[in-house]
Structures are given as C-alpha cells and as structure tokens.
mmCIF file of C-alpha atoms in Angstrom:
data_model
loop_
_atom_site.group_PDB
_atom_site.id
_atom_site.type_symbol
_atom_site.label_atom_id
_atom_site.label_comp_id
_atom_site.label_asym_id
_atom_site.label_seq_id
_atom_site.Cartn_x
_atom_site.Cartn_y
_atom_site.Cartn_z
ATOM 1 C CA ASP A 1 -9.976 -0.876 -21.140
ATOM 2 C CA ALA A 2 -9.026 2.600 -19.858
ATOM 3 C CA SER A 3 -12.476 3.170 -18.367
ATOM 4 C CA LYS A 4 -12.324 0.174 -15.983
ATOM 5 C CA ARG A 5 -12.120 1.114 -12.304
ATOM 6 C CA TYR A 6 -10.652 -0.901 -9.450
ATOM 7 C CA PRO A 7 -11.012 -0.751 -5.664
ATOM 8 C CA VAL A 8 -7.760 0.212 -3.911
ATOM 9 C CA ILE A 9 -6.420 -1.038 -0.574
ATOM 10 C CA TYR A 10 -3.668 0.984 1.116
ATOM 11 C CA ASN A 11 -1.684 -1.334 3.398
ATOM 12 C CA LEU A 12 0.212 1.057 5.697
ATOM 13 C CA HIS A 13 2.807 -0.742 7.809
ATOM 14 C CA GLY A 14 3.314 0.154 11.444
ATOM 15 C CA ALA A 15 6.187 2.083 13.018
ATOM 16 C CA GLY A 16 9.513 0.325 12.591
ATOM 17 C CA GLY A 17 8.232 -1.733 9.662
ATOM 18 C CA ASN A 18 8.398 -1.449 5.898
ATOM 19 C CA GLU A 19 6.439 -2.479 2.820
ATOM 20 C CA LEU A 20 7.827 -6.031 3.022
ATOM 21 C CA HIS A 21 5.523 -6.798 5.969
ATOM 22 C CA GLY A 22 2.521 -6.830 3.606
ATOM 23 C CA PHE A 23 3.568 -9.794 1.463
ATOM 24 C CA GLU A 24 1.380 -12.333 3.292
ATOM 25 C CA GLU A 25 -1.650 -10.055 2.876
ATOM 26 C CA ALA A 26 -0.791 -9.646 -0.810
ATOM 27 C CA ARG A 27 -0.653 -13.438 -1.269
ATOM 28 C CA LEU A 28 -4.042 -13.869 0.432
ATOM 29 C CA LEU A 29 -5.585 -11.098 -1.648
ATOM 30 C CA ASP A 30 -4.179 -12.582 -4.865
ATOM 31 C CA LYS A 31 -5.527 -16.018 -3.954
ATOM 32 C CA GLY A 32 -9.008 -14.619 -3.250
ATOM 33 C CA ILE A 33 -9.061 -12.729 -6.545
ATOM 34 C CA ARG A 34 -7.908 -15.791 -8.519
ATOM 35 C CA GLU A 35 -10.597 -17.901 -6.811
ATOM 36 C CA ALA A 36 -13.212 -15.238 -7.704
ATOM 37 C CA ARG A 37 -14.031 -14.589 -4.023
ATOM 38 C CA TRP A 38 -13.160 -10.890 -4.459
ATOM 39 C CA PRO A 39 -13.113 -8.521 -7.428
ATOM 40 C CA GLU A 40 -9.846 -7.476 -9.037
ATOM 41 C CA MET A 41 -8.298 -4.641 -7.051
ATOM 42 C CA ILE A 42 -5.096 -2.703 -6.488
ATOM 43 C CA LEU A 43 -2.974 -3.163 -3.363
ATOM 44 C CA VAL A 44 -0.665 -0.271 -2.462
ATOM 45 C CA MET A 45 2.131 -1.022 0.044
ATOM 46 C CA PRO A 46 4.172 2.152 0.521
ATOM 47 C CA ASN A 47 7.303 2.397 2.646
ATOM 48 C CA GLY A 48 6.534 5.166 5.123
ATOM 49 C CA GLY A 49 9.883 5.044 6.894
ATOM 50 C CA LYS A 50 10.595 3.710 10.369
ATOM 51 C CA ALA A 51 8.722 6.384 12.347
ATOM 52 C CA THR A 52 7.098 8.912 9.994
ATOM 53 C CA PHE A 53 3.448 8.138 10.781
ATOM 54 C CA TYR A 54 3.076 8.918 7.043
ATOM 55 C CA LYS A 55 3.609 12.640 7.669
ATOM 56 C CA ASP A 56 6.213 14.892 6.054
ATOM 57 C CA SER A 57 9.061 15.595 8.457
ATOM 58 C CA HIS A 58 9.436 19.200 9.606
ATOM 59 C CA ASP A 59 12.907 19.467 8.020
ATOM 60 C CA GLY A 60 11.685 18.045 4.686
ATOM 61 C CA LYS A 61 14.077 15.070 4.746
ATOM 62 C CA TRP A 62 11.237 12.513 4.879
ATOM 63 C CA PRO A 63 8.333 13.620 2.634
ATOM 64 C CA ALA A 64 6.248 10.515 3.451
ATOM 65 C CA GLU A 65 2.832 12.175 3.103
ATOM 66 C CA THR A 66 3.777 14.032 -0.090
ATOM 67 C CA MET A 67 5.216 10.854 -1.616
ATOM 68 C CA LEU A 68 2.095 8.831 -0.833
ATOM 69 C CA ILE A 69 -0.262 11.448 -2.267
ATOM 70 C CA ARG A 70 1.795 12.130 -5.408
ATOM 71 C CA GLU A 71 2.582 8.512 -6.220
#
C-alpha cells in the first residue's frame, strides 16, 4: 500500500563510531515490533564518518549532511 506511512528513527552514531554500533538497537526494535509492542517503523543507521558531526566538510571531501538529507 503506497499510502501507508511509518515512523522513522534516525540512529546517529557518536564520533569515532559507525553504523555497525546500532545493531543491538535494531534487534531490540525488531523484537518489539514482532511482539506488537511498537508499530512498524523504519530505522535509519547512516555512517557519518569518524568525526563529521554529520556536517559537510569545508573541502567537500565528506558530504555527511548532504548524504543524509538526500538519501
């Protein structure tokens, strides 16, 4: 159904991390959805780089903010 809407959670890892740090949260969220404790939703776990703070770098080499918004 193309008209169905879902809540979205953005799991932004901390400095020095990556998207792999969110797997435990993803497992817990999946379990809660399957047990009907929470509604179906979308979990977004972007890789923001080691120290981008999710901002585009001045030199354009790390477009973390642009990537997150466009994706």
